[in-house]
Coordinates of C-alpha atoms in Angstrom, one line a residue:
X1 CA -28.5 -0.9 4.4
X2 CA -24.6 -0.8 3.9
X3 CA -22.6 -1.8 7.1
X4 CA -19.5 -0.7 7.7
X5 CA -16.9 -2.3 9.5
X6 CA -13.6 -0.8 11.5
X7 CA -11.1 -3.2 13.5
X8 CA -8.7 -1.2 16.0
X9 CA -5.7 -4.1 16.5
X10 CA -3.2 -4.6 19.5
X11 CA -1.1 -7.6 20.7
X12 CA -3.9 -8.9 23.2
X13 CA -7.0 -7.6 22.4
X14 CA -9.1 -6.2 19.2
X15 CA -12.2 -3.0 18.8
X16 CA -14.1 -3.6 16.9
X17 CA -17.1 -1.0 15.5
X18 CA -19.7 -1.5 13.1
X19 CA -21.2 1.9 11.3
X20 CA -24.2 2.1 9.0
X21 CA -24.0 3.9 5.9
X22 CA -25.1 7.3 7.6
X23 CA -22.4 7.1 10.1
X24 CA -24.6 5.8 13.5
X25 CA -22.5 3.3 15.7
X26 CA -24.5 0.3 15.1
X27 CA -22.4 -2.1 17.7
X28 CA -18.4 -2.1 19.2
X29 CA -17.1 -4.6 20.9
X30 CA -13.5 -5.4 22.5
X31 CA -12.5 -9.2 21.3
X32 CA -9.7 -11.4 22.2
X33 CA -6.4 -12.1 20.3
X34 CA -7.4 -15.7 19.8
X35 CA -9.6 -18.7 18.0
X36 CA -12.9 -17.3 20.4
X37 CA -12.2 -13.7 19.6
X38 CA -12.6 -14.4 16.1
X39 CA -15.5 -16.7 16.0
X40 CA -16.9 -13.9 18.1
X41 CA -16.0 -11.1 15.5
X42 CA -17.7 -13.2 12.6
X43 CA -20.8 -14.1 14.6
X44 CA -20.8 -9.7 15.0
X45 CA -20.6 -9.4 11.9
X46 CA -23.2 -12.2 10.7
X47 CA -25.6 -10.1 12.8
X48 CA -25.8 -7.1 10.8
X49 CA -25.9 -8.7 7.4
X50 CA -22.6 -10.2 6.4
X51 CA -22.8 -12.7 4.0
X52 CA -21.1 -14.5 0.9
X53 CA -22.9 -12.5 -1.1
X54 CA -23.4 -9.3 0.6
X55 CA -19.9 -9.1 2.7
X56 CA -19.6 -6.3 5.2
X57 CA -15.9 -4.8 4.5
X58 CA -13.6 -4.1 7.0
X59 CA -10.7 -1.7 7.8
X60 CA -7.8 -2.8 9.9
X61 CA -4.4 -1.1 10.1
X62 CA -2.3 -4.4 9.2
X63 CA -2.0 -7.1 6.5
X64 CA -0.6 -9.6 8.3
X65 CA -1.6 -12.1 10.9
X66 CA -3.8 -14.6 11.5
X67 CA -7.4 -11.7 12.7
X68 CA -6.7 -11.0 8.7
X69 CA -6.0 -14.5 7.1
X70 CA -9.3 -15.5 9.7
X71 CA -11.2 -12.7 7.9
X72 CA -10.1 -13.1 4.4
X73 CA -11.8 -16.4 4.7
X74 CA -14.7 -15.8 1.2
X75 CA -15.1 -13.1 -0.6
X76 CA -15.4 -10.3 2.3
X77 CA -12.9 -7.0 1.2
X78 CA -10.2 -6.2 3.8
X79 CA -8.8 -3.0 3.5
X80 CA -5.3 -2.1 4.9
X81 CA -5.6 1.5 5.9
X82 CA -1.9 2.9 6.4
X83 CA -1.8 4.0 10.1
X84 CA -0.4 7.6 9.3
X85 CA -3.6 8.2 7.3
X86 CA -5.7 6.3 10.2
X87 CA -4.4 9.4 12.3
X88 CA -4.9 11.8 9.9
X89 CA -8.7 11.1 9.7
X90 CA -8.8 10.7 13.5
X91 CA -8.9 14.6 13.5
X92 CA -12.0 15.1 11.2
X93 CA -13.8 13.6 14.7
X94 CA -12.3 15.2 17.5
X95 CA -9.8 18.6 17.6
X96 CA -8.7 17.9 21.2
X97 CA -6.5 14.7 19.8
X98 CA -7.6 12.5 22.5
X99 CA -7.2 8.6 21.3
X100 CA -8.9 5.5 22.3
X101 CA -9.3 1.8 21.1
X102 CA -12.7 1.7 20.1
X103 CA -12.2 6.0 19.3
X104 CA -10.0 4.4 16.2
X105 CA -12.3 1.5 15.3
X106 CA -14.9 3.9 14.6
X107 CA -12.8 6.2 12.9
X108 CA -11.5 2.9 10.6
X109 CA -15.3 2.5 9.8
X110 CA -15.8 6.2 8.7
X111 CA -13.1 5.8 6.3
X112 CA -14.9 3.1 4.6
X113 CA -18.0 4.2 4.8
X114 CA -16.9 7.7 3.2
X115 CA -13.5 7.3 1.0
X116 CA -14.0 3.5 0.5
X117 CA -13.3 4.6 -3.3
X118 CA -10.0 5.9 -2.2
X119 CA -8.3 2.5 -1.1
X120 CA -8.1 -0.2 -2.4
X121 CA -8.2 -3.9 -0.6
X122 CA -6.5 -6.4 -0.2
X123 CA -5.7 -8.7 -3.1
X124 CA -7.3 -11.5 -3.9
X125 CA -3.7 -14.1 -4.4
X126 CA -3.7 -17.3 -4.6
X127 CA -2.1 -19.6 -1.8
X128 CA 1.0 -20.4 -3.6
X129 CA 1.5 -16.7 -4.4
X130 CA 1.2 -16.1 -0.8
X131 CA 3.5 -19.2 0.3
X132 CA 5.4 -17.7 -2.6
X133 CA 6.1 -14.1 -1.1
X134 CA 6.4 -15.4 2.9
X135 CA 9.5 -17.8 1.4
X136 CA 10.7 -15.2 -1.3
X137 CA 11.3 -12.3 1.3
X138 CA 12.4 -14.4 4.0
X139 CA 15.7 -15.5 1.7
X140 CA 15.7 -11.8 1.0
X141 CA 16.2 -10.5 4.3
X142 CA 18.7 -14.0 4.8
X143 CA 20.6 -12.5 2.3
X144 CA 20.6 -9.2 3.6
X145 CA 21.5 -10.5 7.4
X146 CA 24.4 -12.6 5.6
X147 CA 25.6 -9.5 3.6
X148 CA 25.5 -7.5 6.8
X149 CA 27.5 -10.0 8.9
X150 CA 29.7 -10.2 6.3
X151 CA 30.4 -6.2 6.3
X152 CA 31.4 -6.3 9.8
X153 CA 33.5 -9.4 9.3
X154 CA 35.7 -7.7 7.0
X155 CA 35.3 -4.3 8.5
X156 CA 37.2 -6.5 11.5
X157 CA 39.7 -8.2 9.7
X158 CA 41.0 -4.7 8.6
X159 CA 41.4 -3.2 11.7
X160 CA 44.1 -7.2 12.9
X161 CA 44.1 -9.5 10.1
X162 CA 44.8 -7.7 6.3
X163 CA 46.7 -10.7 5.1
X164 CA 42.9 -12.6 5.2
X165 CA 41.6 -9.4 3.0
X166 CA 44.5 -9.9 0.9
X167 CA 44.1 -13.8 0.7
X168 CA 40.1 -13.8 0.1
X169 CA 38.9 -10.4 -1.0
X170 CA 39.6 -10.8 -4.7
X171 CA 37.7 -13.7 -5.1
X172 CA 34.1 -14.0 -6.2
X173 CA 31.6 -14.0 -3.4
X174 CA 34.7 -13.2 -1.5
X175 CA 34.2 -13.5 2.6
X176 CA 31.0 -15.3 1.8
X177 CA 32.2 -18.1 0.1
X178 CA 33.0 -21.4 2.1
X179 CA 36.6 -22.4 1.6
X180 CA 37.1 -18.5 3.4
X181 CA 34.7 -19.1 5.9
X182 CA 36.5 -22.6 7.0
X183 CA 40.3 -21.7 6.8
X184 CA 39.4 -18.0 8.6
X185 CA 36.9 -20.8 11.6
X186 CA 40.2 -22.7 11.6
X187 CA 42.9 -19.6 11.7
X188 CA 41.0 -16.9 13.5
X189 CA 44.5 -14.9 14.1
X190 CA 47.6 -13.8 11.8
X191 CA 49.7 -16.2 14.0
X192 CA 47.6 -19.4 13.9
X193 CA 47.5 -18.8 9.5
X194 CA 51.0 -18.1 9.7
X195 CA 51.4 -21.6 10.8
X196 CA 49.0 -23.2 8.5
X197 CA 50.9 -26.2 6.7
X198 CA 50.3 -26.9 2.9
X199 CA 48.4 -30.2 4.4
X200 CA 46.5 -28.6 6.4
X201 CA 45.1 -25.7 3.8
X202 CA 44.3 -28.5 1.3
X203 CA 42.7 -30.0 4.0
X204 CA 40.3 -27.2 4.3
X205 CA 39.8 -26.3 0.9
X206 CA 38.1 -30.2 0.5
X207 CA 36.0 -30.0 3.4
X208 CA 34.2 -26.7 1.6
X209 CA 33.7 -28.3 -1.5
X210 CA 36.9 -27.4 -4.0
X211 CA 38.3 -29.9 -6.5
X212 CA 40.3 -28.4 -8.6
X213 CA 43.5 -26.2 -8.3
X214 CA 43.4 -26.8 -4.1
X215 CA 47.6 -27.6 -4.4
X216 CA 48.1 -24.2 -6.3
X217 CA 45.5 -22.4 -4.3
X218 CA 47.0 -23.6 -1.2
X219 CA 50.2 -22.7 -1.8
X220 CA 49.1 -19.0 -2.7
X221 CA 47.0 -18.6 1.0
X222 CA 50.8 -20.2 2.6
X223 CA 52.1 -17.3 1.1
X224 CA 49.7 -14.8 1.8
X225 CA 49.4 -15.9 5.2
X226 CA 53.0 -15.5 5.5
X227 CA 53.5 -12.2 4.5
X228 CA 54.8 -8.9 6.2
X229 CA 52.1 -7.1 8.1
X230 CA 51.4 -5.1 11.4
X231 CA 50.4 -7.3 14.0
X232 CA 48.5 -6.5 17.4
X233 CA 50.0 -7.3 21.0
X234 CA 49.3 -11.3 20.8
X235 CA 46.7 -10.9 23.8
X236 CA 44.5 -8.0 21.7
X237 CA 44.8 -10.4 18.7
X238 CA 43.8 -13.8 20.5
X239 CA 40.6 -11.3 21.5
X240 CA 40.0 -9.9 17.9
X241 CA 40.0 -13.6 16.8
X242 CA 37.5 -15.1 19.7
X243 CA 35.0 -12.3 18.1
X244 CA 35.5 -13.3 14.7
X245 CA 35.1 -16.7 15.7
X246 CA 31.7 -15.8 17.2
X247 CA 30.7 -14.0 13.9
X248 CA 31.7 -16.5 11.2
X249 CA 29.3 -18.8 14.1
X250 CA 26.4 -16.3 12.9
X251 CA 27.7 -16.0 8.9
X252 CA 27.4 -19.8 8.5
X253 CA 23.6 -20.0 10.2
X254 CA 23.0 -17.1 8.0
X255 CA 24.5 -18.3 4.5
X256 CA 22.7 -21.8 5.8
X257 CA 19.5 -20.4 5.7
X258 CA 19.6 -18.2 2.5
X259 CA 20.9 -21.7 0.4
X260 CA 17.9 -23.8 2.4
X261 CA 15.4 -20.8 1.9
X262 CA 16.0 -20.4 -1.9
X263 CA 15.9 -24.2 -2.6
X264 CA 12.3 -23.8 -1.1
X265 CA 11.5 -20.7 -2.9
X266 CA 12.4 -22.2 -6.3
X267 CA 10.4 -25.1 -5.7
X268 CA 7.1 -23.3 -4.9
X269 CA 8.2 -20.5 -7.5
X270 CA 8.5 -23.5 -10.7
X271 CA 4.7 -24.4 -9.3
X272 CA 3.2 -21.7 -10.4
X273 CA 1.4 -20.8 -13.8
X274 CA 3.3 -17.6 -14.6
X275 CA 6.7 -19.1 -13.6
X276 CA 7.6 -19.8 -17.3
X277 CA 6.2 -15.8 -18.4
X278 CA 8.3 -14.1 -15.9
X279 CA 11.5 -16.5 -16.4
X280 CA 11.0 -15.4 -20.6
X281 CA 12.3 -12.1 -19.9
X282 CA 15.8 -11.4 -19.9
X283 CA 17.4 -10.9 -16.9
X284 CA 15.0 -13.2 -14.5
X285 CA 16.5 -16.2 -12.9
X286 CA 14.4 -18.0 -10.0
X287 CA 15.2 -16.4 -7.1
X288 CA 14.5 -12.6 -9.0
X289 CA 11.4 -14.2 -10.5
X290 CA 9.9 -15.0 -7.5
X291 CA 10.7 -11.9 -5.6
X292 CA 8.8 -9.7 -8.1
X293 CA 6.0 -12.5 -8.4
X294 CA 6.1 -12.0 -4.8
X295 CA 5.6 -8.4 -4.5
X296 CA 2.9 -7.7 -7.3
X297 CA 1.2 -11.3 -6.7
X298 CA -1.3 -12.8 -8.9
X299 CA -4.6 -11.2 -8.6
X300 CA -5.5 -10.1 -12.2
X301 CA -7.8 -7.4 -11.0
X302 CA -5.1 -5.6 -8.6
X303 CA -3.7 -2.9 -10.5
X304 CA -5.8 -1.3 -12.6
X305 CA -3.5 -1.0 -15.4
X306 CA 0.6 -0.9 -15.8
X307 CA 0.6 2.5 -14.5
X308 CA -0.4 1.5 -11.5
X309 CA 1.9 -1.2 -11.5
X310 CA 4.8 0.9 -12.4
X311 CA 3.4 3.7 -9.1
X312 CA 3.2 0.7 -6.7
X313 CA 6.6 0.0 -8.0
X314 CA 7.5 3.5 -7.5
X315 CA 9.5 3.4 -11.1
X316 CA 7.2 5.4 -12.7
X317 CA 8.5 9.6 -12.0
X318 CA 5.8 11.6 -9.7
X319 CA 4.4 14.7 -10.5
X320 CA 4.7 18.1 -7.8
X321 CA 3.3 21.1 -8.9
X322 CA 2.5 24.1 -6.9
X323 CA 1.7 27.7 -8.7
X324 CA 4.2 28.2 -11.3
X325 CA 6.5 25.6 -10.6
X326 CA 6.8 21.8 -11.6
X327 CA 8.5 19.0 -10.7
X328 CA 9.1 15.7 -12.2
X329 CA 10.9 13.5 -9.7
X330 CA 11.6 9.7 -8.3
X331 CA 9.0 8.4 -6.1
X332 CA 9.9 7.8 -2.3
X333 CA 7.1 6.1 -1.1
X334 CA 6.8 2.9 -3.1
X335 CA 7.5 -0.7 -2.4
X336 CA 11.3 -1.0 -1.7
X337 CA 11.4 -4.2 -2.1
X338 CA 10.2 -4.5 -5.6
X339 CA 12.0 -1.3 -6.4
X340 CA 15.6 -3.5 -5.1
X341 CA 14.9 -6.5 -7.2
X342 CA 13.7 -4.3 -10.0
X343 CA 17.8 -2.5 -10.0
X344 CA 18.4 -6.1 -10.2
X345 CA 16.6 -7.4 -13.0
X346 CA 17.6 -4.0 -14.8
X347 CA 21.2 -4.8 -14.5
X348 CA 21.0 -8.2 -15.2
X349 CA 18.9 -7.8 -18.5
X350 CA 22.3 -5.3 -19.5
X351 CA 24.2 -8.9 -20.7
X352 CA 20.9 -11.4 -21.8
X353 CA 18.8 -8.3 -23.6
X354 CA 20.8 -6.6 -26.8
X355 CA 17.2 -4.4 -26.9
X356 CA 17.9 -3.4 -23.0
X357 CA 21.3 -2.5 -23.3
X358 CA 20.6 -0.1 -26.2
X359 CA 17.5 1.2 -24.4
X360 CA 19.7 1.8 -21.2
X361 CA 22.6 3.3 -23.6
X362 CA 20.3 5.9 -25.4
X363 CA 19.0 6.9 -21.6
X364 CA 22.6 7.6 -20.5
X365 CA 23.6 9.0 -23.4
X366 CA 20.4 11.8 -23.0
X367 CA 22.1 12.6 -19.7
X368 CA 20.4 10.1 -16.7
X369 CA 22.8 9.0 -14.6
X370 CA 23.2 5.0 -13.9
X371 CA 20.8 4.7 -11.3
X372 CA 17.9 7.0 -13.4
X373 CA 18.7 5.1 -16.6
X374 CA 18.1 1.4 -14.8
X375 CA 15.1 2.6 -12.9
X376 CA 13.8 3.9 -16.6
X377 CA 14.2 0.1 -17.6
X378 CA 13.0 -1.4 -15.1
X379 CA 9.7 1.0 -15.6
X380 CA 9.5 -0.2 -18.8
X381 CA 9.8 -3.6 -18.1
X382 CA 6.9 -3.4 -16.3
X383 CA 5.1 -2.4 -18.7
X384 CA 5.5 -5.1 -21.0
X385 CA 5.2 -7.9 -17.8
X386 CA 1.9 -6.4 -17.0
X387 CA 0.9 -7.2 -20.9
X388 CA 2.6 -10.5 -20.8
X389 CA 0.8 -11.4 -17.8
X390 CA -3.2 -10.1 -18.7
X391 CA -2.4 -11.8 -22.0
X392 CA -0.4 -15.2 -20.8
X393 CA 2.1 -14.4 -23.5
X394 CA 5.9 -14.8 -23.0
X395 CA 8.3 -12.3 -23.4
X396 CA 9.5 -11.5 -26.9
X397 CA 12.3 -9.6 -27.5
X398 CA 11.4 -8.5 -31.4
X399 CA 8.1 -6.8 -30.1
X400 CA 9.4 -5.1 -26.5
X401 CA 12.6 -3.1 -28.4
X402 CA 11.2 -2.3 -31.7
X403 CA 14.3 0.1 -33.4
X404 CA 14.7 3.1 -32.4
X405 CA 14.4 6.2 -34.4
X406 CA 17.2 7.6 -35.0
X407 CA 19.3 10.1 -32.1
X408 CA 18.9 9.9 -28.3
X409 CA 15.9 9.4 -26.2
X410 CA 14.7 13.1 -25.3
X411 CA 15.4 13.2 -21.5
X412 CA 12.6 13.1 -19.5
X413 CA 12.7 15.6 -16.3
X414 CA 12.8 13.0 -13.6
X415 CA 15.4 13.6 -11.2
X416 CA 18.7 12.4 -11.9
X417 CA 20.2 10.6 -9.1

């Protein structure tokens, strides 16, 4: 007899509900968020048959947390049911659209026990590739945070301080970089730079790190600081520059954390056994590497083949068709973060990939705009990872751009944008 099982999760407390393969509630039970609930959830399930080798699977609404890592102990499926189709099966049982708990646990089960074949579980990763994708996204979302506080930074010094725009904007990394974020800590306000002595700037630009040009450099910030600009009333600007102050306080923690986050995420990253295949192709440095080993992980079996890969991507145009009419479009639901690192890679593959650039040339020459012509790439760079990968071959350059016939790419249909 096939068992089916259906976990309903909260902050405190879990439902679970165990179905047999004609749909009768064989046990539910409510379970604490914590090391006794989930002995007590295994010994359930040991009861009706769960073992190694016969494994009762089990629907939850999450992939995260420890009730999962706890029951992803051997080989038992998990399967991560998205919770706006959860709801959507939740009115094949009752029309009235009254909800409960243990009502969704059972509905959890159903969905296993009749469109099992319809999702797909959780994949089967190794450790590192899971270490690899908790590190890799959290120095994503550092660098996001830093990006973000640096916006409003410099959305603040326009509205006081221009002659710091003027002084720091043009340079690479621009508010970002160190030397800006000391001299701006120790001159918050137009009136404290304006007296900034040629000592004093070349003092700063050694404490972030520079060694050469710091007397030429210093003497351009003395006479940037010292230029003509509007200034605020000096009490409005003293304010202005006590809340830069407390952002530049929350840039440094944040730029801290993305350099300490992607030393660890290159040192796991260079552990792994396809490190070397996905740092072949042109365009992949570390910290891009690991962000799409990250997202696709290294379960062999996940994707069935590179169109699924390229669907989960969401790089791959999606198909609406309704009577007479057709669409070819961009996919919206996909996984966004491999999607951003995939623009990334695309662009970056422009200078290291002579076979890229014409591939991305012939696309925008058929009429796709930029961001249509790198998602195109990217797509097809997927392709030839997912090959690389099931083979354990490296990336070759001869074999991915073979010459193209002669004339443009015909332009596929996919929307432009």
């Amino acid at each position: 007899m096939n068992v089916y099982c259906g976990l309903d999760w909260a902050e405190h407390h879990h439902d679970a509900a165990l179905v047999d393969e004609t749909g009768a509630l064989l046990a539910k039970k409510r379970i604490t968020d914590d090391a006794a609930g989930y002995r007590l959830l295994l010994e359930l399930l040991a009861e009706h048959g769960d073992t190694p080798e016969n494994p009762i699977p089990v629907a939850i609404e999450t992939s995260h947390g420890l009730l999962v890592a706890t029951l992803r102990t051997g080989s038992r499926p998990i399967y991560a049911v998205n919770p706006l189709a959860a709801a959507r099966y939740r009115d094949r049982h009752a029309v009235s659209r009254k909800k409960s708990d243990n009502g969704d646990a059972l509905v959890l089960a159903n969905i296993l026990r009749t469109d099992m074949a319809a999702h797909r579980p959780l994949p089967r990763d190794t450790d590192l590739a899971r270490a690899i994708t908790v590190l890799a996204r959290a120095q994503q979302d550092a660098v996001w945070a830093r990006q973000q506080l640096a916006n409003q930074i410099r959305s603040l010094l326009r509205n006081y301080y221009p002659a710091a725009l003027d002084a720091f904007l043009g340079k690479q990394n621009g508010l970002i970089r160190p030397d800006t974020r000391i001299i701006l800590t120790a001159a918050p306000t137009p009136a404290r730079a304006a007296k900034l002595t040629i000592t004093q700037l070349q003092a700063a630009l050694r404490r972030a790190g520079r060694v050469r040009g710091v007397a030429t450099e210093a003497e351009r910030l003395k006479e940037v600081f010292r230029g003509d600009y509007v200034r605020h009333p000096v009490a409005v600007e003293d304010a202005m520059g006590l809340q830069l102050t407390a952002l530049l306080l929350q840039l440094d923690a944040a730029c801290r954390a993305a350099d300490q986050l992607a030393t660890a995420v290159e040192e796991a990253f260079l552990k792994h056994a396809d490190a070397q295949i996905l740092l072949s192709f042109p365009g992949l440095g570390v910290q891009l590497g690991a962000r799409i080993l990250a997202e696709i992980g290294d379960d062999r079996a996940r994707f069935a083949d590179a169109r699924a890969l390229k669907a989960y991507a969401g790089s791959a145009p999606v198909t609406r068709a309704s009577g007479k009419k057709t669409y070819v479009g961009r996919r919206f639901v996909k996984n966004d973060r491999l999607m951003a690192a995939g623009f990334l890679w695309a662009f970056a593959a422009l200078q290291g990939s002579e076979g890229a650039n014409e591939h991305y040339r012939r696309r925008r020459s058929a009429g796709d705009w930029h961001a249509a012509a790198q998602r195109n790439l990217f797509n097809r760079f997927l392709g030839q990872l997912y090959h690389c990968l099931q083979t354990g071959k490296p990336f070759d350059e001869a074999k991915a751009f073979i010459a193209a016939a002669t004339g443009p790419t015909p332009l596929s249909p996919v929307g432009q944008k």
